[in-house]
Amino acid sequence: MKMLKYAEPSSIFVVVTPFEGTCFGALLEVKLEEEGSATHKTQPVLETVSQFTTKDLGRGMWKFCTLDSMLYILPDGGPDLFDTEVCFPKCSGHIFNIETRKVVTSTKSPAPKWFGTHVSAYGKIYSLSDPYSSRDLPEPSFEQYDPITQSWQELCSFPYSDEYGKTQIQGYAVCAEILLFSICGCKDNYGALWAYDVIKNKWRPVQVDNIGCYFRGRAVVSDKTIYALSIFPMVVVAFSITSNQNEEGHISYSTGSLLQFDFPLFIGWRSDQHLVHLGNLVFYLIQSGFDDEPDVRQPVSITKFQIVGGREINVISSTLCEVDLGDMGPFDVQSCFTVSSSWFPHTVYAGEWEDVPEEVNAWEAVTLTEEAIASKEVTLAEEDIVYVRKIGRYINLGKQFPELPQAIPVPYQAGIDP
């Protein structure tokens, strides 16, 4: 697999969801110095890139998902707390351009769901209903959005059952061929890991030997190891997923050995944390929180660390910034990302696609955006085939193949392996 080289990000973007106030979400920016540390000396108060209000985007409940340099603002389900009857959001989603800092367009929304999780992976967005709510909703409960065709496609439904009636999706990881979901309950430390096979469109349970493998938030996958925030406070976990195939051809998954890394408690009440990967096992741990009497500002802690020797953490820098709440109330951090990591989310194989020119199948391929290529922040070998997602074309040494709007088709509908 070809390695992509790109410049270190100049900023970390933080998506927050306030509990009160005039906006339902905001995008914050943590500016970084050349060595990657937060510029706390010159930026004690984080910049608010944009606030998202119901006045501007419409009434409803919303969730955020990053794909390329775009922030997708998609309606989330759930009963309307101000009406006596249950209603689902019928408004369209929105796309916010992080570079221009403007809402550039509206997009089609996924099917109504009570509450769910949106995952950006393989150049698409996956929308999955939470287990505790989805049995009461019609299908589709699991869909994927293709930004090229601007359409949603129904996928194989999650195996909902009474067993998952009081659970919800706490975290997810984007692996080579699977989406890994961590599902946790509210009591008895109940949890489960489920793998969705993107190629075969199948769900498979994952055998878990240690409850420490249950995680929350978006995990980071590096060199076949999953790094994530544990469901237990202030702990980062590392583990692997192993696949096995029996004589009948059925595939099963299990977790490997578990490592845990502890961090000090940032704040004593309502602490929230998210993980951002810079590369070379260098991470940012973003933490925020507030107490019973929130002030006009809310603290945000940015810790840069590296995992060395596979078992130790080397803290590179630690910074404490603040957010001026202004019209916002106290907030939770929903997600964190860097612009460069959102430009280059994944590397994929051309062999996974159908109806592709023979020349493309002969090589490994990488998926990029026009901006990434134009910025010259990425170095490609001469034999690389580049699929430019925005224009739907393959590019090889300046030669463009015919436009292929369906170049990455939706996998066929399939059930669950026994």
Short mmCIF file of C-alpha atoms in Angstrom, two decimals:
data_model
loop_
_atom_site.label_atom_id
_atom_site.label_comp_id
_atom_site.label_asym_id
_atom_site.label_seq_id
_atom_site.Cartn_x
_atom_site.Cartn_y
_atom_site.Cartn_z
CA MET A 1 0.00 0.00 0.00
CA LYS A 2 1.36 3.41 -0.96
CA MET A 3 2.00 5.85 1.86
CA LEU A 4 0.67 9.41 1.60
CA LYS A 5 2.86 12.26 2.80
CA TYR A 6 1.27 15.54 3.78
CA ALA A 7 2.06 18.58 5.85
CA GLU A 8 1.28 18.59 9.54
CA PRO A 9 -2.03 20.31 10.27
CA SER A 10 -1.99 23.93 11.37
CA SER A 11 -5.20 23.57 13.38
CA ILE A 12 -7.42 21.18 15.25
CA PHE A 13 -11.13 21.77 14.75
CA VAL A 14 -13.52 20.97 17.57
CA VAL A 15 -17.27 20.48 17.08
CA VAL A 16 -19.26 21.25 20.23
CA THR A 17 -22.95 20.94 21.08
CA PRO A 18 -24.19 23.41 23.73
CA PHE A 19 -26.85 22.41 26.24
CA GLU A 20 -28.55 25.80 26.08
CA GLY A 21 -28.38 29.11 24.26
CA THR A 22 -29.29 30.27 20.78
CA CYS A 23 -27.13 27.79 18.80
CA PHE A 24 -27.29 24.00 18.60
CA GLY A 25 -23.66 23.61 17.56
CA ALA A 26 -20.40 25.43 17.00
CA LEU A 27 -17.05 24.85 15.32
CA LEU A 28 -13.96 25.88 17.28
CA GLU A 29 -10.36 26.11 16.07
CA VAL A 30 -7.23 25.29 18.05
CA LYS A 31 -4.25 26.81 16.21
CA LEU A 32 -1.02 24.86 16.36
CA GLU A 33 2.59 25.95 16.31
CA GLU A 34 5.08 24.51 13.83
CA GLU A 35 6.05 21.74 16.23
CA GLY A 36 2.40 20.84 16.68
CA SER A 37 1.76 22.30 20.14
CA ALA A 38 -1.29 24.43 20.80
CA THR A 39 -0.54 28.16 20.74
CA HIS A 40 -1.82 28.83 24.23
CA LYS A 41 0.46 31.83 24.73
CA THR A 42 -1.04 33.69 21.79
CA GLN A 43 -4.45 32.03 21.81
CA PRO A 44 -5.70 31.68 25.39
CA VAL A 45 -9.28 31.91 24.08
CA LEU A 46 -10.16 29.57 21.22
CA GLU A 47 -11.58 31.02 18.04
CA THR A 48 -15.20 30.23 17.21
CA VAL A 49 -15.17 29.53 13.48
CA SER A 50 -18.94 29.35 13.18
CA GLN A 51 -22.08 28.95 15.24
CA PHE A 52 -25.01 26.98 13.85
CA THR A 53 -28.47 28.17 14.84
CA THR A 54 -32.02 27.03 14.11
CA LYS A 55 -32.64 30.48 12.66
CA ASP A 56 -30.05 29.87 9.95
CA LEU A 57 -30.45 26.14 9.31
CA GLY A 58 -33.94 25.31 10.51
CA ARG A 59 -35.55 23.79 13.56
CA GLY A 60 -34.60 20.28 14.51
CA MET A 61 -31.99 18.11 16.16
CA TRP A 62 -28.66 17.87 14.37
CA LYS A 63 -25.47 15.83 14.27
CA PHE A 64 -22.16 16.57 12.57
CA CYS A 65 -19.92 14.47 10.36
CA THR A 66 -16.70 15.45 8.56
CA LEU A 67 -15.87 14.29 5.04
CA ASP A 68 -13.00 15.83 3.09
CA SER A 69 -12.87 19.55 3.98
CA MET A 70 -16.63 19.62 4.49
CA LEU A 71 -18.64 19.49 7.70
CA TYR A 72 -21.95 17.73 7.09
CA ILE A 73 -24.78 18.89 9.35
CA LEU A 74 -27.38 16.12 9.26
CA PRO A 75 -30.76 15.99 11.03
CA ASP A 76 -30.93 13.65 13.97
CA GLY A 77 -34.16 11.96 14.99
CA GLY A 78 -35.95 11.76 18.28
CA PRO A 79 -39.25 13.05 19.58
CA ASP A 80 -39.79 16.77 19.42
CA LEU A 81 -39.78 17.79 23.07
CA PHE A 82 -42.03 20.78 22.46
CA ASP A 83 -44.87 18.96 20.68
CA THR A 84 -47.27 16.39 22.00
CA GLU A 85 -46.88 14.16 18.96
CA VAL A 86 -43.70 12.49 17.81
CA CYS A 87 -42.29 14.00 14.64
CA PHE A 88 -39.18 13.40 12.59
CA PRO A 89 -37.06 16.08 10.96
CA LYS A 90 -38.09 16.57 7.35
CA CYS A 91 -35.56 19.32 6.64
CA SER A 92 -32.53 18.81 4.45
CA GLY A 93 -29.01 18.50 5.73
CA HIS A 94 -26.38 21.16 5.19
CA ILE A 95 -22.73 21.22 4.13
CA PHE A 96 -20.33 23.69 5.75
CA ASN A 97 -17.06 24.38 3.91
CA ILE A 98 -14.35 24.51 6.57
CA GLU A 99 -11.95 26.41 4.32
CA THR A 100 -14.33 29.17 3.18
CA ARG A 101 -16.25 29.00 6.47
CA LYS A 102 -19.61 29.17 4.74
CA VAL A 103 -22.61 26.90 4.37
CA VAL A 104 -22.20 26.03 0.71
CA THR A 105 -25.17 23.81 -0.05
CA SER A 106 -27.93 21.59 1.23
CA THR A 107 -27.88 17.84 0.93
CA LYS A 108 -30.38 15.03 1.05
CA SER A 109 -31.06 13.66 4.52
CA PRO A 110 -30.98 10.03 5.59
CA ALA A 111 -34.21 8.23 6.42
CA PRO A 112 -35.83 9.28 9.73
CA LYS A 113 -34.20 7.73 12.77
CA TRP A 114 -34.79 8.28 16.45
CA PHE A 115 -31.14 8.77 17.22
CA GLY A 116 -28.11 7.50 15.40
CA THR A 117 -24.44 7.67 14.53
CA HIS A 118 -22.92 9.17 11.38
CA VAL A 119 -19.56 7.75 10.27
CA SER A 120 -17.31 9.09 7.51
CA ALA A 121 -15.41 6.23 5.89
CA TYR A 122 -14.14 5.17 2.47
CA GLY A 123 -15.21 8.47 0.93
CA LYS A 124 -18.82 8.11 2.09
CA ILE A 125 -21.02 8.75 5.12
CA TYR A 126 -22.69 5.86 6.95
CA SER A 127 -25.81 6.54 9.06
CA LEU A 128 -26.82 3.89 11.62
CA SER A 129 -29.71 3.97 14.10
CA ASP A 130 -28.92 3.32 17.75
CA PRO A 131 -29.96 -0.18 18.90
CA TYR A 132 -32.13 1.06 21.76
CA SER A 133 -34.48 2.96 19.47
CA SER A 134 -34.46 1.43 16.02
CA ARG A 135 -36.81 -1.51 16.49
CA ASP A 136 -39.70 0.97 16.53
CA LEU A 137 -38.75 2.52 13.20
CA PRO A 138 -39.27 1.38 9.64
CA GLU A 139 -36.31 0.56 7.46
CA PRO A 140 -33.85 1.71 6.33
CA SER A 141 -32.06 1.88 9.66
CA PHE A 142 -28.60 1.75 8.05
CA GLU A 143 -27.62 3.78 4.98
CA GLN A 144 -24.63 5.22 3.18
CA TYR A 145 -24.34 8.57 1.44
CA ASP A 146 -22.33 9.01 -1.75
CA PRO A 147 -21.19 12.65 -2.20
CA ILE A 148 -20.64 12.06 -5.92
CA THR A 149 -24.20 10.99 -6.69
CA GLN A 150 -25.60 12.92 -3.69
CA SER A 151 -27.82 9.98 -2.82
CA TRP A 152 -28.47 7.61 0.10
CA GLN A 153 -28.41 3.84 -0.36
CA GLU A 154 -29.98 1.33 2.02
CA LEU A 155 -27.61 -1.21 3.57
CA CYS A 156 -28.05 -4.40 5.53
CA SER A 157 -29.84 -3.66 8.79
CA PHE A 158 -28.09 -4.10 12.12
CA PRO A 159 -29.28 -7.31 13.91
CA TYR A 160 -31.56 -5.53 16.37
CA SER A 161 -33.03 -7.62 19.18
CA ASP A 162 -34.35 -7.31 22.73
CA GLU A 163 -30.80 -7.96 23.91
CA TYR A 164 -29.82 -4.51 22.67
CA GLY A 165 -32.97 -2.74 23.84
CA LYS A 166 -31.14 -0.59 26.39
CA THR A 167 -27.87 -0.06 24.58
CA GLN A 168 -26.46 2.53 22.24
CA ILE A 169 -23.48 3.01 19.95
CA GLN A 170 -20.65 4.48 22.00
CA GLY A 171 -17.81 4.37 19.47
CA TYR A 172 -16.64 3.18 16.09
CA ALA A 173 -13.45 2.42 14.15
CA VAL A 174 -12.78 2.44 10.41
CA CYS A 175 -10.64 -0.58 9.59
CA ALA A 176 -9.38 -1.96 6.27
CA GLU A 177 -12.59 -3.75 5.26
CA ILE A 178 -14.90 -3.35 8.24
CA LEU A 179 -16.61 -0.71 10.31
CA LEU A 180 -16.27 -1.69 13.97
CA PHE A 181 -19.01 -0.49 16.33
CA SER A 182 -18.77 -0.49 20.12
CA ILE A 183 -22.18 -0.94 21.77
CA CYS A 184 -22.61 -0.38 25.49
CA GLY A 185 -25.49 -0.56 27.95
CA CYS A 186 -26.44 1.59 30.90
CA LYS A 187 -25.99 -1.09 33.56
CA ASP A 188 -24.14 -4.30 34.39
CA ASN A 189 -21.19 -3.14 32.23
CA TYR A 190 -22.92 -4.72 29.24
CA GLY A 191 -21.21 -4.28 25.91
CA ALA A 192 -20.65 -5.78 22.50
CA LEU A 193 -18.53 -5.25 19.41
CA TRP A 194 -20.04 -5.69 15.96
CA ALA A 195 -18.20 -5.59 12.63
CA TYR A 196 -19.86 -4.46 9.42
CA ASP A 197 -18.19 -5.92 6.32
CA VAL A 198 -18.23 -3.07 3.82
CA ILE A 199 -17.48 -5.28 0.82
CA LYS A 200 -19.99 -8.08 1.53
CA ASN A 201 -22.55 -5.89 3.31
CA LYS A 202 -22.78 -8.24 6.30
CA TRP A 203 -22.85 -7.85 10.07
CA ARG A 204 -20.75 -10.15 12.24
CA PRO A 205 -20.34 -10.23 16.04
CA VAL A 206 -16.85 -9.86 17.49
CA GLN A 207 -15.73 -12.15 20.29
CA VAL A 208 -14.49 -9.97 23.14
CA ASP A 209 -12.25 -11.45 25.83
CA ASN A 210 -11.80 -8.26 27.87
CA ILE A 211 -14.46 -5.61 28.58
CA GLY A 212 -11.66 -3.05 28.37
CA CYS A 213 -11.95 -3.34 24.58
CA TYR A 214 -15.27 -1.50 24.64
CA PHE A 215 -14.60 2.08 23.62
CA ARG A 216 -16.24 5.40 22.79
CA GLY A 217 -15.80 8.05 20.16
CA ARG A 218 -14.01 7.63 16.85
CA ALA A 219 -11.06 5.28 17.25
CA VAL A 220 -7.78 5.54 15.38
CA VAL A 221 -6.42 2.62 13.36
CA SER A 222 -2.66 2.50 12.83
CA ASP A 223 -0.67 -0.51 11.61
CA LYS A 224 -3.60 -2.88 12.32
CA THR A 225 -3.90 -1.65 15.92
CA ILE A 226 -6.98 0.19 17.19
CA TYR A 227 -6.39 3.11 19.57
CA ALA A 228 -9.45 4.52 21.29
CA LEU A 229 -10.86 6.12 24.40
CA SER A 230 -12.05 3.54 26.89
CA ILE A 231 -15.57 3.55 28.29
CA PHE A 232 -13.78 4.06 31.60
CA PRO A 233 -12.72 7.68 32.29
CA MET A 234 -9.27 8.95 31.32
CA VAL A 235 -8.04 5.72 29.75
CA VAL A 236 -6.76 5.14 26.21
CA VAL A 237 -6.86 1.52 25.03
CA ALA A 238 -5.03 -0.30 22.23
CA PHE A 239 -6.05 -3.65 20.78
CA SER A 240 -6.31 -5.52 17.49
CA ILE A 241 -9.05 -7.38 15.62
CA THR A 242 -8.32 -10.83 14.22
CA SER A 243 -10.37 -12.47 11.48
CA ASN A 244 -10.70 -16.24 11.11
CA GLN A 245 -12.30 -18.30 8.35
CA ASN A 246 -13.55 -21.85 8.94
CA GLU A 247 -13.79 -24.70 6.45
CA GLU A 248 -17.26 -23.60 5.36
CA GLY A 249 -15.91 -20.15 4.52
CA HIS A 250 -17.63 -18.34 7.38
CA ILE A 251 -15.63 -15.44 8.80
CA SER A 252 -15.48 -14.60 12.51
CA TYR A 253 -13.74 -11.81 14.40
CA SER A 254 -12.12 -11.65 17.83
CA THR A 255 -10.14 -9.11 19.82
CA GLY A 256 -6.43 -9.45 20.51
CA SER A 257 -4.43 -8.51 23.59
CA LEU A 258 -5.34 -5.24 25.30
CA LEU A 259 -3.10 -2.37 26.42
CA GLN A 260 -4.28 0.53 28.59
CA PHE A 261 -2.79 4.01 29.04
CA ASP A 262 -3.98 6.20 31.92
CA PHE A 263 -4.35 9.99 31.87
CA PRO A 264 -4.94 12.37 34.80
CA LEU A 265 -8.46 13.65 35.40
CA PHE A 266 -8.83 17.05 33.77
CA ILE A 267 -11.88 18.31 35.66
CA GLY A 268 -13.92 16.74 38.40
CA TRP A 269 -17.39 16.91 36.83
CA ARG A 270 -18.81 16.26 33.35
CA SER A 271 -15.40 15.72 31.80
CA ASP A 272 -15.50 15.02 28.06
CA GLN A 273 -12.61 13.85 25.87
CA HIS A 274 -11.81 13.01 22.25
CA LEU A 275 -8.82 11.58 20.41
CA VAL A 276 -7.16 12.97 17.26
CA HIS A 277 -4.39 11.13 15.39
CA LEU A 278 -1.56 13.08 13.76
CA GLY A 279 0.41 10.10 12.44
CA ASN A 280 3.42 8.10 13.66
CA LEU A 281 1.45 7.21 16.82
CA VAL A 282 1.26 10.90 17.78
CA PHE A 283 -2.12 11.89 19.21
CA TYR A 284 -3.98 14.84 20.62
CA LEU A 285 -6.23 14.26 23.60
CA ILE A 286 -8.87 17.00 23.67
CA GLN A 287 -10.65 17.37 27.02
CA SER A 288 -13.30 19.78 28.19
CA GLY A 289 -15.85 20.01 30.97
CA PHE A 290 -17.66 22.19 33.46
CA ASP A 291 -18.92 22.06 37.01
CA ASP A 292 -22.32 22.73 38.58
CA GLU A 293 -21.91 26.50 38.18
CA PRO A 294 -20.41 27.10 34.73
CA ASP A 295 -18.58 30.37 34.21
CA VAL A 296 -18.69 32.65 31.18
CA ARG A 297 -15.82 30.56 29.79
CA GLN A 298 -15.32 26.81 29.54
CA PRO A 299 -11.83 25.27 29.71
CA VAL A 300 -10.40 23.03 26.99
CA SER A 301 -7.26 20.97 27.56
CA ILE A 302 -5.08 19.86 24.61
CA THR A 303 -2.49 17.18 25.36
CA LYS A 304 -0.11 16.01 22.64
CA PHE A 305 1.46 12.61 23.27
CA GLN A 306 3.17 9.76 21.46
CA ILE A 307 3.03 6.04 22.13
CA VAL A 308 6.60 4.74 22.18
CA GLY A 309 7.82 1.19 22.41
CA GLY A 310 4.26 0.00 22.06
CA ARG A 311 3.61 0.31 25.80
CA GLU A 312 4.58 3.78 27.04
CA ILE A 313 3.19 7.29 26.61
CA ASN A 314 5.48 10.24 26.06
CA VAL A 315 3.65 13.52 26.75
CA ILE A 316 5.01 16.09 24.31
CA SER A 317 3.01 19.13 25.41
CA SER A 318 -0.05 20.08 27.42
CA THR A 319 -2.05 23.24 26.91
CA LEU A 320 -5.04 24.78 28.66
CA CYS A 321 -7.27 27.09 26.62
CA GLU A 322 -10.72 28.56 27.16
CA VAL A 323 -13.87 29.06 25.12
CA ASP A 324 -15.88 32.25 25.51
CA LEU A 325 -19.40 30.90 25.82
CA GLY A 326 -21.07 34.12 24.69
CA ASP A 327 -24.50 33.12 23.36
CA MET A 328 -23.73 29.44 24.01
CA GLY A 329 -24.30 27.51 27.16
CA PRO A 330 -21.98 24.85 28.57
CA PHE A 331 -21.17 22.31 25.88
CA ASP A 332 -20.10 18.77 25.14
CA VAL A 333 -17.42 18.01 22.56
CA GLN A 334 -18.98 15.96 19.76
CA SER A 335 -15.92 15.42 17.56
CA CYS A 336 -12.41 16.68 16.78
CA PHE A 337 -10.42 16.54 13.57
CA THR A 338 -7.62 18.16 11.58
CA VAL A 339 -8.07 19.53 8.09
CA SER A 340 -5.38 17.31 6.63
CA SER A 341 -6.82 14.16 8.20
CA SER A 342 -10.23 15.08 6.82
CA TRP A 343 -8.71 15.56 3.35
CA PHE A 344 -6.97 12.17 3.41
CA PRO A 345 -9.28 9.95 5.42
CA HIS A 346 -8.40 6.55 4.00
CA THR A 347 -6.41 4.64 1.45
CA VAL A 348 -8.34 2.04 -0.55
CA TYR A 349 -7.64 -0.58 -3.21
CA ALA A 350 -8.95 -0.18 -6.75
CA GLY A 351 -9.57 -3.90 -6.79
CA GLU A 352 -12.50 -3.36 -4.44
CA TRP A 353 -14.37 -1.39 -7.11
CA GLU A 354 -16.39 -2.62 -10.07
CA ASP A 355 -16.64 -1.29 -13.64
CA VAL A 356 -13.18 0.26 -13.41
CA PRO A 357 -10.82 0.52 -16.43
CA GLU A 358 -8.31 -2.34 -16.64
CA GLU A 359 -5.43 0.09 -16.25
CA VAL A 360 -6.70 1.04 -12.79
CA ASN A 361 -7.04 -2.54 -11.58
CA ALA A 362 -3.36 -3.07 -12.30
CA TRP A 363 -2.36 -0.64 -9.57
CA GLU A 364 -3.17 0.27 -6.02
CA ALA A 365 -5.19 3.45 -5.76
CA VAL A 366 -5.59 6.31 -3.33
CA THR A 367 -8.64 8.49 -2.86
CA LEU A 368 -8.10 12.24 -2.69
CA THR A 369 -9.88 15.52 -3.31
CA GLU A 370 -9.10 18.15 -5.90
CA GLU A 371 -7.95 20.54 -3.16
CA ALA A 372 -5.50 17.99 -1.79
CA ILE A 373 -3.82 17.52 -5.16
CA ALA A 374 -3.81 21.23 -5.96
CA SER A 375 -2.28 22.07 -2.57
CA LYS A 376 0.73 19.88 -3.40
CA GLU A 377 0.66 18.62 0.18
CA VAL A 378 0.58 15.04 -1.03
CA THR A 379 3.41 13.16 -2.74
CA LEU A 380 2.43 10.36 -5.12
CA ALA A 381 4.59 7.85 -6.92
CA GLU A 382 4.40 7.80 -10.72
CA GLU A 383 2.52 4.52 -10.79
CA ASP A 384 -0.23 5.74 -8.45
CA ILE A 385 -3.79 5.94 -9.73
CA VAL A 386 -5.73 8.77 -8.11
CA TYR A 387 -9.49 8.82 -7.85
CA VAL A 388 -10.57 12.45 -7.43
CA ARG A 389 -13.78 12.23 -5.49
CA LYS A 390 -15.28 15.60 -6.41
CA ILE A 391 -15.11 15.19 -10.17
CA GLY A 392 -15.52 11.42 -10.27
CA ARG A 393 -12.51 10.71 -12.48
CA TYR A 394 -9.41 8.58 -12.37
CA ILE A 395 -6.13 10.37 -13.03
CA ASN A 396 -2.89 8.62 -14.02
CA LEU A 397 0.14 10.79 -14.87
CA GLY A 398 -2.13 13.54 -16.11
CA LYS A 399 -4.27 11.22 -18.23
CA GLN A 400 -7.98 11.31 -17.37
CA PHE A 401 -10.21 8.31 -17.90
CA PRO A 402 -13.90 8.70 -18.81
CA GLU A 403 -16.13 9.97 -16.03
CA LEU A 404 -17.34 7.18 -13.75
CA PRO A 405 -20.14 8.46 -11.50
CA GLN A 406 -20.80 4.92 -10.22
CA ALA A 407 -17.16 3.95 -9.83
CA ILE A 408 -17.58 2.84 -6.22
CA PRO A 409 -20.87 0.90 -6.17
CA VAL A 410 -22.90 -0.05 -3.15
CA PRO A 411 -22.28 -3.66 -2.06
CA TYR A 412 -25.08 -6.14 -2.66
CA GLN A 413 -27.73 -6.69 -0.01
CA ALA A 414 -26.84 -9.60 2.24
CA GLY A 415 -27.68 -11.11 5.57
CA ILE A 416 -25.70 -12.07 8.64
CA ASP A 417 -23.28 -14.95 8.73
CA PRO A 418 -24.39 -17.72 11.06
#
